[in-house]
N, CA, C and O atoms as CSV, one atom per row, in Angstrom:
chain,resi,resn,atom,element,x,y,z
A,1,UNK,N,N,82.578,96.033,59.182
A,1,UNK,CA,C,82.532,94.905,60.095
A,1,UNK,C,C,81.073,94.670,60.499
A,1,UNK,O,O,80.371,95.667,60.666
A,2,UNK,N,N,80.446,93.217,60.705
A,2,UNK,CA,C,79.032,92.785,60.654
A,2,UNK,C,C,78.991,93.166,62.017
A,2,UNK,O,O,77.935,93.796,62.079
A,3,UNK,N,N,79.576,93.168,63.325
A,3,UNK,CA,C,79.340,93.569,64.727
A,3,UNK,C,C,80.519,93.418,64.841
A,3,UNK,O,O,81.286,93.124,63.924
A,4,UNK,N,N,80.971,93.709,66.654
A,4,UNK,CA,C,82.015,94.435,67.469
A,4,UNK,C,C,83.135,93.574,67.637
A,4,UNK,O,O,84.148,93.961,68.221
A,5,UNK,N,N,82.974,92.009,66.986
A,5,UNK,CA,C,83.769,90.847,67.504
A,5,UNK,C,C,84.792,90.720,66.276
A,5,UNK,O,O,84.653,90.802,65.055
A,6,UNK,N,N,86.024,90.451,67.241
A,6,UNK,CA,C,87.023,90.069,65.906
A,6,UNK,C,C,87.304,88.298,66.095
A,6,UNK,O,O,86.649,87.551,66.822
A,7,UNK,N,N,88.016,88.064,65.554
A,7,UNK,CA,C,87.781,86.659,65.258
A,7,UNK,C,C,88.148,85.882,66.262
A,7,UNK,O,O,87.800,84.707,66.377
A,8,UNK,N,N,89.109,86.698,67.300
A,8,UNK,CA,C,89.489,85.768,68.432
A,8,UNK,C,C,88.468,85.436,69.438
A,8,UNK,O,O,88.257,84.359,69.995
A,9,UNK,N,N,87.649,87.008,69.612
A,9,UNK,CA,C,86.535,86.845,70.282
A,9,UNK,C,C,85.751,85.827,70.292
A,9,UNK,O,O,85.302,85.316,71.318
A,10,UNK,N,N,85.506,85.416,69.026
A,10,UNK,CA,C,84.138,84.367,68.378
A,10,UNK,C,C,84.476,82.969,69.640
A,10,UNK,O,O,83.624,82.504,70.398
A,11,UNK,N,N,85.600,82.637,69.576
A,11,UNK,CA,C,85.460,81.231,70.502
A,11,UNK,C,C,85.649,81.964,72.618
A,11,UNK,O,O,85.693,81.363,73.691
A,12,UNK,N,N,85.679,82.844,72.397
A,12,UNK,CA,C,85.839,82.834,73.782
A,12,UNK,C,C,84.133,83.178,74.430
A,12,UNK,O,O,83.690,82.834,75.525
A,13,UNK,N,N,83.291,84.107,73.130
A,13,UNK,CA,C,81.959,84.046,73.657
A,13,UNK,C,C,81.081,83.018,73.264
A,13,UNK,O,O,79.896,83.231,73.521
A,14,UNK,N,N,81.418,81.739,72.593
A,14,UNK,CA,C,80.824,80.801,72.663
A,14,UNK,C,C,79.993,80.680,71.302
A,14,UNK,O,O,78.855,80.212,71.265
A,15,UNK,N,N,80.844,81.261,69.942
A,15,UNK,CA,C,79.509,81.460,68.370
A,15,UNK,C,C,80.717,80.342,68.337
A,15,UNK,O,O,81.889,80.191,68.681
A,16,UNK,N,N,79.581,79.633,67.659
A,16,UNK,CA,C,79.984,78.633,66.563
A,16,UNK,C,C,80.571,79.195,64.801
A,16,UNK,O,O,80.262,79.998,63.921
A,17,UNK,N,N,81.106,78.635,64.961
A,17,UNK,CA,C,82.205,79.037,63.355
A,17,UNK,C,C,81.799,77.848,62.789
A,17,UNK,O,O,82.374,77.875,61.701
A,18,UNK,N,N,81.270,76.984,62.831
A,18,UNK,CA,C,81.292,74.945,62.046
A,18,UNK,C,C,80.031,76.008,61.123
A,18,UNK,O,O,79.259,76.935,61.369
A,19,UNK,N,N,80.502,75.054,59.831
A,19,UNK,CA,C,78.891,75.188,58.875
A,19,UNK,C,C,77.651,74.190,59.439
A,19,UNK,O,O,76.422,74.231,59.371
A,20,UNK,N,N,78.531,73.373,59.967
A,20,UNK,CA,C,76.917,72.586,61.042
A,20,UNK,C,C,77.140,72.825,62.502
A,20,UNK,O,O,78.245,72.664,63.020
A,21,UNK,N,N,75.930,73.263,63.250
A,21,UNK,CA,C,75.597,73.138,64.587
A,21,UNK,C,C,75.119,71.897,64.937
A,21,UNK,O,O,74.289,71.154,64.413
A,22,UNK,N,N,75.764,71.821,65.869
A,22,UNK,CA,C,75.253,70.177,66.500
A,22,UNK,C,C,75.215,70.350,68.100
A,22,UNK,O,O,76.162,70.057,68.831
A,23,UNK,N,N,74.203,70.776,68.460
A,23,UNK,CA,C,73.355,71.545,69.849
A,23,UNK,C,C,72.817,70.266,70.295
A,23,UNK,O,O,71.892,69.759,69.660
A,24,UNK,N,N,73.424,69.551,71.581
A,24,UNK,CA,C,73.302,68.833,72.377
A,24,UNK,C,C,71.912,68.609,73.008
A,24,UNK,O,O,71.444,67.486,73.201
A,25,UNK,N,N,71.215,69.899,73.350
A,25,UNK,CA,C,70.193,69.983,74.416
A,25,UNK,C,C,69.932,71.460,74.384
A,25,UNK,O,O,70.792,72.311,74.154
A,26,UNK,N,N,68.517,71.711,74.665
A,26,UNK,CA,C,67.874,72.714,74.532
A,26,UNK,C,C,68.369,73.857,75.509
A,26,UNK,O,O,68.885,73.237,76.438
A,27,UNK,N,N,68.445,74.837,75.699
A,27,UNK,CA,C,68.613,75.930,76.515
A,27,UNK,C,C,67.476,75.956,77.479
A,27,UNK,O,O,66.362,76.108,76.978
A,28,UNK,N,N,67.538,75.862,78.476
A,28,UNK,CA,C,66.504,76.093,79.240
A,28,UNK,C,C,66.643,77.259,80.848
A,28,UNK,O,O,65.991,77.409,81.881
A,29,UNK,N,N,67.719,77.778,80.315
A,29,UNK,CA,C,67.880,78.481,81.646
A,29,UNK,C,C,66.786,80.098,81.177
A,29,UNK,O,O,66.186,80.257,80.114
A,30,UNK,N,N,66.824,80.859,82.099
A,30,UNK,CA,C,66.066,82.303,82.083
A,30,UNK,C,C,64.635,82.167,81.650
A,30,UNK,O,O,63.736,81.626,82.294
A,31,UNK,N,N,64.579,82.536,80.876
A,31,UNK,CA,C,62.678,82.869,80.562
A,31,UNK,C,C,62.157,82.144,79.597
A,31,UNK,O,O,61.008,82.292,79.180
A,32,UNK,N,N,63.551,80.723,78.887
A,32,UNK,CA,C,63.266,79.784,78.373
A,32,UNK,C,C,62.184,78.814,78.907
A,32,UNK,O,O,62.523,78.054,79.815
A,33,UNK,N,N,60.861,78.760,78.417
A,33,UNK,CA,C,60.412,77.300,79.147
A,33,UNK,C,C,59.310,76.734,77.708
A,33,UNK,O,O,58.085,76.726,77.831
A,34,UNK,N,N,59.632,76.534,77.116
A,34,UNK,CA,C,59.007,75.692,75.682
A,34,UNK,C,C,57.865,75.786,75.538
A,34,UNK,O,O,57.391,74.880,74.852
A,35,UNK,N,N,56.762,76.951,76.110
A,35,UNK,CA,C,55.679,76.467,76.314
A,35,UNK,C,C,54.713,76.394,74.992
A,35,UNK,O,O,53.520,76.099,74.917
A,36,UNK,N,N,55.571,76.736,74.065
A,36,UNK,CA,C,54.751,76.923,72.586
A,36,UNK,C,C,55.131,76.178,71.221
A,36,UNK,O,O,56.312,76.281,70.890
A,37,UNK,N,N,54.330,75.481,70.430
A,37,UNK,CA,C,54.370,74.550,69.656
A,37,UNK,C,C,55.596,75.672,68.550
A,37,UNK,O,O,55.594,76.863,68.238
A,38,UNK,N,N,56.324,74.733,68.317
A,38,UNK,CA,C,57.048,75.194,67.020
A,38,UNK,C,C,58.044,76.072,67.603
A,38,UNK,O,O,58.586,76.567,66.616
A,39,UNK,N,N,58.363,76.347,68.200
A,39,UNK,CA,C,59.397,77.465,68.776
A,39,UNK,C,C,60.647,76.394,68.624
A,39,UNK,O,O,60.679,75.169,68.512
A,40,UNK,N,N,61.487,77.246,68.665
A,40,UNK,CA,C,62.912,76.740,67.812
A,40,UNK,C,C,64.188,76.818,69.098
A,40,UNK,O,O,63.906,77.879,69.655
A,41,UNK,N,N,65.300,76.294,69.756
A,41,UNK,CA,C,65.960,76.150,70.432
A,41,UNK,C,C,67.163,77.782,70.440
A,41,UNK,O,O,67.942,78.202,69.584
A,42,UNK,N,N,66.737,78.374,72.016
A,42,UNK,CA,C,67.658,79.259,71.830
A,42,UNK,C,C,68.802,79.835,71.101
A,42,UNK,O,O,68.764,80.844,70.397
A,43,UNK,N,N,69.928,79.014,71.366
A,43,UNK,CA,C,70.655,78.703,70.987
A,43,UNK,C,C,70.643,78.861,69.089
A,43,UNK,O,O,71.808,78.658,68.749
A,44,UNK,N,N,70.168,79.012,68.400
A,44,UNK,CA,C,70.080,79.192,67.164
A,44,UNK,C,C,70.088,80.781,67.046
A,44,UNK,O,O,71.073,81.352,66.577
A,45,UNK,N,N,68.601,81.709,67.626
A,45,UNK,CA,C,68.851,82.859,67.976
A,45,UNK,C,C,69.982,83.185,68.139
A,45,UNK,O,O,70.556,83.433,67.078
A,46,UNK,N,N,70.704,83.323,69.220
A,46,UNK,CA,C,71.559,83.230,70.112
A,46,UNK,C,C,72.793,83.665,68.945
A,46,UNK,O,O,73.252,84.749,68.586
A,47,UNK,N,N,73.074,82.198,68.553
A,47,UNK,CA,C,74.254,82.520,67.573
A,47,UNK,C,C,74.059,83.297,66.056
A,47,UNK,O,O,75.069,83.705,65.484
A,48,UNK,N,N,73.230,83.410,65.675
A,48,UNK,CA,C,72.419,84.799,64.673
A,48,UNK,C,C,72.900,86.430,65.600
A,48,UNK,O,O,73.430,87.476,65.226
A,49,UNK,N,N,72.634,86.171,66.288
A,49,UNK,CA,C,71.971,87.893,66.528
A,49,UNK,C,C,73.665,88.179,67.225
A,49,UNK,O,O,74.022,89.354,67.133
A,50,UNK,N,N,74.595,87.298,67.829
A,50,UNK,CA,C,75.456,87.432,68.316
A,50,UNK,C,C,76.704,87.522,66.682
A,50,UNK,O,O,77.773,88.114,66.826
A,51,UNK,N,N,76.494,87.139,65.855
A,51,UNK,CA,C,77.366,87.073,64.381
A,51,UNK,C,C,76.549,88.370,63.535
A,51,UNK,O,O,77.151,88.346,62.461
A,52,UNK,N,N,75.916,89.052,63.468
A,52,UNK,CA,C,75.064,89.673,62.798
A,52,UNK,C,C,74.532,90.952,63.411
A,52,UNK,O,O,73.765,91.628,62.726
A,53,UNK,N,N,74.819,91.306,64.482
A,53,UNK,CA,C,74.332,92.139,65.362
A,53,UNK,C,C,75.299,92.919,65.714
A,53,UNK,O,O,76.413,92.420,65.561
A,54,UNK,N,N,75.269,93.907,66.107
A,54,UNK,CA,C,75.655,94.995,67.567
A,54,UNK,C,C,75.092,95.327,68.697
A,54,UNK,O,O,73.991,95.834,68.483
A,55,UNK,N,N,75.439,95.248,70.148
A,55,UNK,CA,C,74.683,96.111,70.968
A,55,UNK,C,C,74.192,97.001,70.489
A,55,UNK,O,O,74.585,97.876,69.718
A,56,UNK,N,N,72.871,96.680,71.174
A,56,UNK,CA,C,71.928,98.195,70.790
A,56,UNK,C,C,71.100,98.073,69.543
A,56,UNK,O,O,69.940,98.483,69.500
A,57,UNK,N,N,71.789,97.428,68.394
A,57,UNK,CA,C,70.945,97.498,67.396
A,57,UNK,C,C,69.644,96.571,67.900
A,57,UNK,O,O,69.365,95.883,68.882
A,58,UNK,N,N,68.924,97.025,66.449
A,58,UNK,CA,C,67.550,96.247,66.766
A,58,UNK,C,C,67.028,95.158,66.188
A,58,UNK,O,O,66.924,95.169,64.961
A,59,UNK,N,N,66.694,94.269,66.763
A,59,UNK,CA,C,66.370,93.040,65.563
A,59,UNK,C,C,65.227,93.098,65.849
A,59,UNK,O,O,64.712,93.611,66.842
A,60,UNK,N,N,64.485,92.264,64.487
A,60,UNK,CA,C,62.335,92.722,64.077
A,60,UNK,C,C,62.621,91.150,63.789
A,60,UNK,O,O,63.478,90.559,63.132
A,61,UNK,N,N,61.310,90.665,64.725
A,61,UNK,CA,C,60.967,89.145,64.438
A,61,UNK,C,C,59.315,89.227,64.108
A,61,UNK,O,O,58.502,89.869,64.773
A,62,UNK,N,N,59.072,88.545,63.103
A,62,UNK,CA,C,57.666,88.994,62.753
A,62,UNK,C,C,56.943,87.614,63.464
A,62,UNK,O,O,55.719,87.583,63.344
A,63,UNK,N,N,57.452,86.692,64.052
A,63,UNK,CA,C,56.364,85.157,64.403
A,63,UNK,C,C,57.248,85.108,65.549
A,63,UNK,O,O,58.104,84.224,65.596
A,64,UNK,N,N,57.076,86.399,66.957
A,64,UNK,CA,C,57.469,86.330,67.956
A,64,UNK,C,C,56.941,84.941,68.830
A,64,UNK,O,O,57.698,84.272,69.532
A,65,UNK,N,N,55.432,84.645,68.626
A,65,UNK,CA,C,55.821,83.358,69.670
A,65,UNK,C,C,55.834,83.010,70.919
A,65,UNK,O,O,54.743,83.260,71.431
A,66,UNK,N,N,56.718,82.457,71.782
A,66,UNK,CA,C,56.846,82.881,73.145
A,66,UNK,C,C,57.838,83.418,73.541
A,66,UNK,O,O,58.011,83.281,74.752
A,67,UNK,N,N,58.986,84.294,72.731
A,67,UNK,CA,C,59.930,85.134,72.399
A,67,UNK,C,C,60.908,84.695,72.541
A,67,UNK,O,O,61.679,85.428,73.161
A,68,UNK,N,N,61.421,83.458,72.141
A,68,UNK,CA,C,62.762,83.159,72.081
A,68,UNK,C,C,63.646,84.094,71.911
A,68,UNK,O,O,64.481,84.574,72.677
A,69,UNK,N,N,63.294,84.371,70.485
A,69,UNK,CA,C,64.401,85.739,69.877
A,69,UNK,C,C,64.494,86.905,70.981
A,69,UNK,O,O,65.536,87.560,71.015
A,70,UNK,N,N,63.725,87.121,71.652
A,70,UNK,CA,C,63.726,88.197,72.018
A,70,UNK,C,C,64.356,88.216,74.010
A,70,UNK,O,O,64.724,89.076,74.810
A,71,UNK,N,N,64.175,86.861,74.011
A,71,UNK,CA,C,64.812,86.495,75.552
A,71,UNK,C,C,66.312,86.797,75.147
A,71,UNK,O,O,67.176,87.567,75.567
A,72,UNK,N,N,66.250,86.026,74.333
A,72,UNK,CA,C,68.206,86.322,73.566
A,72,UNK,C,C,68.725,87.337,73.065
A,72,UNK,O,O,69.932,87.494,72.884
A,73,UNK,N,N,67.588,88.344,72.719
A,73,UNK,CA,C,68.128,89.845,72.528
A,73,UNK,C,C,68.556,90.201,74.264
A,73,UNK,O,O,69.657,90.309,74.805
A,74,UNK,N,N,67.502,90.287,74.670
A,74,UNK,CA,C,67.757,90.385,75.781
A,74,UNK,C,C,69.203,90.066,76.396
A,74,UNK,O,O,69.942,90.934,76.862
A,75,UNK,N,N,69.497,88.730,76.333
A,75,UNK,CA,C,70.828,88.418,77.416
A,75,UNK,C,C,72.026,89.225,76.338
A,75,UNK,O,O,72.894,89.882,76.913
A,76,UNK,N,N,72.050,89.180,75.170
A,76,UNK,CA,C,72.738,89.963,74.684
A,76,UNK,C,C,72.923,91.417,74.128
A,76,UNK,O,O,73.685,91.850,73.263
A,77,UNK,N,N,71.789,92.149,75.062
A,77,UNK,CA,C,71.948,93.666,75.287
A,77,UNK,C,C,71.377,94.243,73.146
A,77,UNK,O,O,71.785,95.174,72.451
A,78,UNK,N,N,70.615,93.420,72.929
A,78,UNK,CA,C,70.144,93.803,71.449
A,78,UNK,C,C,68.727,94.967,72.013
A,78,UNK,O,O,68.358,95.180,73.168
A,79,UNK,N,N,68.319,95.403,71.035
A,79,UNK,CA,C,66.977,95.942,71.127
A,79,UNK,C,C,65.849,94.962,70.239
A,79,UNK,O,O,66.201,94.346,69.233
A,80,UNK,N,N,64.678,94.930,70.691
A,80,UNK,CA,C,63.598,94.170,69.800
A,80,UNK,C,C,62.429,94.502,69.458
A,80,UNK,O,O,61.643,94.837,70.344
A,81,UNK,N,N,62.112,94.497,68.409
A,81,UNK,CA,C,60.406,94.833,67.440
A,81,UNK,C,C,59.708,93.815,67.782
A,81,UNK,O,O,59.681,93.915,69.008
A,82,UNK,N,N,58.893,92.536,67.388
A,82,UNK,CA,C,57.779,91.360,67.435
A,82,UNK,C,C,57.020,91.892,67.155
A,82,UNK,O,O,56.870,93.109,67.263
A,83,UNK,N,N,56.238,91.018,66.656
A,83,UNK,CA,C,54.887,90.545,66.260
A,83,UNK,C,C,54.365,89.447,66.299
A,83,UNK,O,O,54.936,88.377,66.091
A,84,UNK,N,N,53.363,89.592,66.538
A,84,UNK,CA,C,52.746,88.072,66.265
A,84,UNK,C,C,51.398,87.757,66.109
A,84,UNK,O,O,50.846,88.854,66.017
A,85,UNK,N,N,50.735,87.072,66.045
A,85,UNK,CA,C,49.532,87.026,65.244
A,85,UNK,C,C,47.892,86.327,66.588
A,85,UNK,O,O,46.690,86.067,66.633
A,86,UNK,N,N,48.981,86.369,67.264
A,86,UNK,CA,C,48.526,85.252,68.424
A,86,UNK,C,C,48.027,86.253,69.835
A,86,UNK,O,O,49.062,86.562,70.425
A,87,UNK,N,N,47.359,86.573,70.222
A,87,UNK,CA,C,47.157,87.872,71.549
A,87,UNK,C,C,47.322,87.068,72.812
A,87,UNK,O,O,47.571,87.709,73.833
A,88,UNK,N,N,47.231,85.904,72.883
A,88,UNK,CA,C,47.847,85.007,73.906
A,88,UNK,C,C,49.240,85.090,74.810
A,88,UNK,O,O,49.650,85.173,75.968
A,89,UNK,N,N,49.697,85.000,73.313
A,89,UNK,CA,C,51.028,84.807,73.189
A,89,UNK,C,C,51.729,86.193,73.704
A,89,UNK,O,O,52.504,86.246,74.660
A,90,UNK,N,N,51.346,87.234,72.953
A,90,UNK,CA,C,51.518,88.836,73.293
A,90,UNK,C,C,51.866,88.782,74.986
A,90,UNK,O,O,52.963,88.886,75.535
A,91,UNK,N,N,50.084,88.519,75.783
A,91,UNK,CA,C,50.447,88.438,76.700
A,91,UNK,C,C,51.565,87.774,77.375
A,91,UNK,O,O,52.315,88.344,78.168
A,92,UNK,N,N,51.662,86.265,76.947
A,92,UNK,CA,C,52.734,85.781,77.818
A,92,UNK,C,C,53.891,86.325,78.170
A,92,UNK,O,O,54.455,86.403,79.262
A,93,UNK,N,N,54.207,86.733,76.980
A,93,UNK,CA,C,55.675,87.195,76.467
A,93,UNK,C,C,55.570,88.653,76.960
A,93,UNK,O,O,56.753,88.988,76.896
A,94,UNK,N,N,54.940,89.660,77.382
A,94,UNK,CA,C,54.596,90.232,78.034
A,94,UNK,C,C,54.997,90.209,79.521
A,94,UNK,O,O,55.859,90.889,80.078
A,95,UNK,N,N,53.974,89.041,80.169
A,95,UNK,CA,C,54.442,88.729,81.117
A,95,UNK,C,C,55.897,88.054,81.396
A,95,UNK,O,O,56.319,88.452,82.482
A,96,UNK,N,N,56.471,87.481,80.986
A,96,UNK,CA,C,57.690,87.241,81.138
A,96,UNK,C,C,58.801,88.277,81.140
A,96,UNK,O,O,59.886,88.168,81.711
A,97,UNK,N,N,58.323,89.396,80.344
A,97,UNK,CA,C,59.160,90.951,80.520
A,97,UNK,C,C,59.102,91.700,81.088
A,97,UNK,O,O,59.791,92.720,81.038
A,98,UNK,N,N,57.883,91.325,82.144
A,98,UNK,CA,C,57.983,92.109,83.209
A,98,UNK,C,C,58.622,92.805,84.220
A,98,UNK,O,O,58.215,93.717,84.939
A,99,UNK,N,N,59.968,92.083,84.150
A,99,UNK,CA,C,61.048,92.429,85.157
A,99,UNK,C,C,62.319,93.400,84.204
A,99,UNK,O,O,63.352,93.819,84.726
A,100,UNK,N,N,61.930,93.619,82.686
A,100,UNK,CA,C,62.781,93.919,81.870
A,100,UNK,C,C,62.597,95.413,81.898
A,100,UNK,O,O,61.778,96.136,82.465
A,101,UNK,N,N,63.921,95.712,80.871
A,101,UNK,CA,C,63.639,97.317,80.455
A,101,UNK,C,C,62.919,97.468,79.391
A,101,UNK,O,O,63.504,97.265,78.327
A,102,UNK,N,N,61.531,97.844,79.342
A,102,UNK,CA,C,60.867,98.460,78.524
A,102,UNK,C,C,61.219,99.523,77.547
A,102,UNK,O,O,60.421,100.049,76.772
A,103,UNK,N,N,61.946,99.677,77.608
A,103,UNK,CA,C,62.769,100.991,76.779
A,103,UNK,C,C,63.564,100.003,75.601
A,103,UNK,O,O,63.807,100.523,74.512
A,104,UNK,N,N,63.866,98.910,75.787
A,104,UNK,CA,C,64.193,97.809,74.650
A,104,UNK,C,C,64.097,97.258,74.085
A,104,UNK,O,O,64.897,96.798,73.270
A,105,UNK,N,N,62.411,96.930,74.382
A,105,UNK,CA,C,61.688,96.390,73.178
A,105,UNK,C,C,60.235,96.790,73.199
A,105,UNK,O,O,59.558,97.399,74.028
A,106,UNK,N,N,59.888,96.090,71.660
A,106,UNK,CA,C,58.685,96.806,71.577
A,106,UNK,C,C,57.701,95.213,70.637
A,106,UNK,O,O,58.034,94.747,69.547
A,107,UNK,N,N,56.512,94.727,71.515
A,107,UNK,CA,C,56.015,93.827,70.839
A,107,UNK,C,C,54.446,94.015,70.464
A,107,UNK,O,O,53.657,94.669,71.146
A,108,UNK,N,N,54.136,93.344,69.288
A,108,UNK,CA,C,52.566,93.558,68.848
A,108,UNK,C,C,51.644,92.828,68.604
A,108,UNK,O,O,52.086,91.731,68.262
A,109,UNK,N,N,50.326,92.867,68.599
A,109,UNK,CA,C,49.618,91.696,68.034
A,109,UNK,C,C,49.477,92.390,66.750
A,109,UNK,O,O,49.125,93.559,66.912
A,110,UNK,N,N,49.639,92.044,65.520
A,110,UNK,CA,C,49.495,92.189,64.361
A,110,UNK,C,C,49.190,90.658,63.436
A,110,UNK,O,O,49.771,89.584,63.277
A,111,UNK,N,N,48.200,91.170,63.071
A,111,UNK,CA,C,47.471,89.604,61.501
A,111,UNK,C,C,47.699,90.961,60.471
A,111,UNK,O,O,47.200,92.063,60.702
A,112,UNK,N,N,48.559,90.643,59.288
A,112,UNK,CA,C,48.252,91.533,58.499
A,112,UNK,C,C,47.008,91.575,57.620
A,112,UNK,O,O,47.018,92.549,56.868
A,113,UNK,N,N,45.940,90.791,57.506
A,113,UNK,CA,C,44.426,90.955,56.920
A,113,UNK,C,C,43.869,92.135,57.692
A,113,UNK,O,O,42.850,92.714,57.316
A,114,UNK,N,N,44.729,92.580,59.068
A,114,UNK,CA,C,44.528,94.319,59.380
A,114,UNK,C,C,45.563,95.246,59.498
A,114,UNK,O,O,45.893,95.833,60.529
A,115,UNK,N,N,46.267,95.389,57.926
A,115,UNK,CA,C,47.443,96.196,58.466
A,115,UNK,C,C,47.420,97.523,58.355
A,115,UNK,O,O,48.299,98.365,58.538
A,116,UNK,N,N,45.774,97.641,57.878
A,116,UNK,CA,C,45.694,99.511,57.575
A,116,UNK,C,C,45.858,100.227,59.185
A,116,UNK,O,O,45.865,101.446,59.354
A,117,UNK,N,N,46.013,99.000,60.546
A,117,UNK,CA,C,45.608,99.663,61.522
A,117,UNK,C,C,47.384,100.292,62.084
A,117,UNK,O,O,47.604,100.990,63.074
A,118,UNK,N,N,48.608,99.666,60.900
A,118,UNK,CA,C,50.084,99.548,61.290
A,118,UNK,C,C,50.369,100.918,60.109
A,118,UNK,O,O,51.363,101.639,60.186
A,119,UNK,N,N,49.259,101.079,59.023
A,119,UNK,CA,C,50.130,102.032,58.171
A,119,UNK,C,C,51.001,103.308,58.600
A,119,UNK,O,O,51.769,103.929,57.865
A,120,UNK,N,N,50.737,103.548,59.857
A,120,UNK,CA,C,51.859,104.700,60.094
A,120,UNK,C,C,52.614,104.255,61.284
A,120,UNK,O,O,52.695,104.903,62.327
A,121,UNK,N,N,53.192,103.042,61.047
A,121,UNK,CA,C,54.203,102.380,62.177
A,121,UNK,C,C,55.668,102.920,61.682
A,121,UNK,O,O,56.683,102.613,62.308
């Protein structure tokens, strides 16, 4: 089994089963606030990591961003890796986890043109 949900579950926690999503409006509640070009609507996360996942497991996003993926690990009790290429960004997303458990995720600035500095990650 891909995670903990059986099929009745799927509509009572809110995953979409349609081969198309058709997402009304952006998510904007919690630590959502768009502040970064190209970042992609919760809600996509969201229903990935909730069909594909288990509590606890860990999902690795390599173009963390301003951590969508990782706000949504969050509300759904996932663990998280990141990266990102951006030290800005690090911080923000940083700051926005401030109130979180550190014991759940783990984020980086990484450009791989330096990855001899990750070879024993």
């Amino acid at each position: 089994m891909v995670n903990d949900l059986n099929l009745y579950d799927w509509k009572e926690l809110d995953i979409d089963v349609n081969s198309l999503w058709l997402i009304n409006e952006r998510d904007k509640s919690g630590k959502h606030a768009n502040v970064y070009h190209g970042n992609f609507i919760p809600q996509i996360p969201y229903q990935l990591i909730s069909r594909y996942t288990k509590k606890d497991e860990i999902v690795l996003d390599t173009f963390l961003g301003s951590g969508t993926t990782l706000y949504e690990c969050e509300k759904l009790d996932r663990k998280f890796i990141g990266f990102d290429i951006n030290p800005k960004m690090i911080d923000y997303v940083n700051l926005q986890m401030n109130d979180s458990d550190k014991n759940k995720f783990d984020i980086f600035e990484c450009d791989v043109r330096n990855k001899d500095k990750f070879s024993n990650f």
